[in-house]
Each structure stands twice: as C-alpha cells, then as structure tokens.
C-alpha cells in the first residue's frame, strides 16, 4: 500500500547521505560543491 512512498523516502535518504558524505567524513571537496550544491539555508550551516 505504501510501497511507493517507502521507496521514495529511502531513495531520498540515500541521495542526501551520498551528497553530504564528503563533508561529514572530512573528504576534501571543492569549495564550489559546498557553496552552491549543499548550501540550502544560507545562514544555517557553516560549510
């Protein structure tokens, strides 16, 4: 019944984890990646 919602939420969580993994783990990435791709709320996160 909720199969599509579960797959969608799981896919979203996996995507967000993969997107933020370099920052959370300390892997060096370009500043443009963190400035333009990961900055959704400008004053909330000090990336």
XYZ file of C-alpha atoms in Angstrom:
47
model
C 0.000 0.000 0.000
C 2.748 2.453 0.913
C 5.417 0.826 -1.222
C 5.976 3.837 -3.493
C 6.259 6.222 -0.536
C 8.729 3.929 1.223
C 10.881 3.623 -1.904
C 10.763 7.368 -2.461
C 11.735 8.198 1.106
C 14.500 5.594 1.104
C 15.853 6.881 -2.194
C 15.797 10.452 -0.907
C 17.648 9.465 2.259
C 20.307 7.586 0.285
C 20.748 10.521 -2.090
C 21.109 13.041 0.742
C 23.552 10.790 2.592
C 25.672 10.436 -0.534
C 25.539 14.193 -1.173
C 26.628 15.128 2.357
C 29.057 12.241 2.912
C 32.190 14.117 1.764
C 31.506 16.963 4.183
C 30.552 14.724 7.101
C 33.550 12.433 6.690
C 36.136 15.136 6.015
C 36.952 14.158 2.443
C 38.415 17.184 0.624
C 35.976 18.568 -1.948
C 35.924 21.766 -3.956
C 34.506 24.846 -2.320
C 32.039 25.307 -5.160
C 30.446 21.956 -4.249
C 29.773 23.061 -0.693
C 28.937 26.648 -1.600
C 26.457 26.021 -4.402
C 25.201 22.449 -4.028
C 24.989 21.937 -0.265
C 24.028 25.418 0.856
C 20.234 25.377 1.022
C 19.771 27.690 4.006
C 22.413 30.447 3.679
C 22.865 31.318 7.355
C 22.274 27.908 8.918
C 25.321 25.772 8.066
C 28.936 26.911 8.280
C 30.263 24.883 5.337
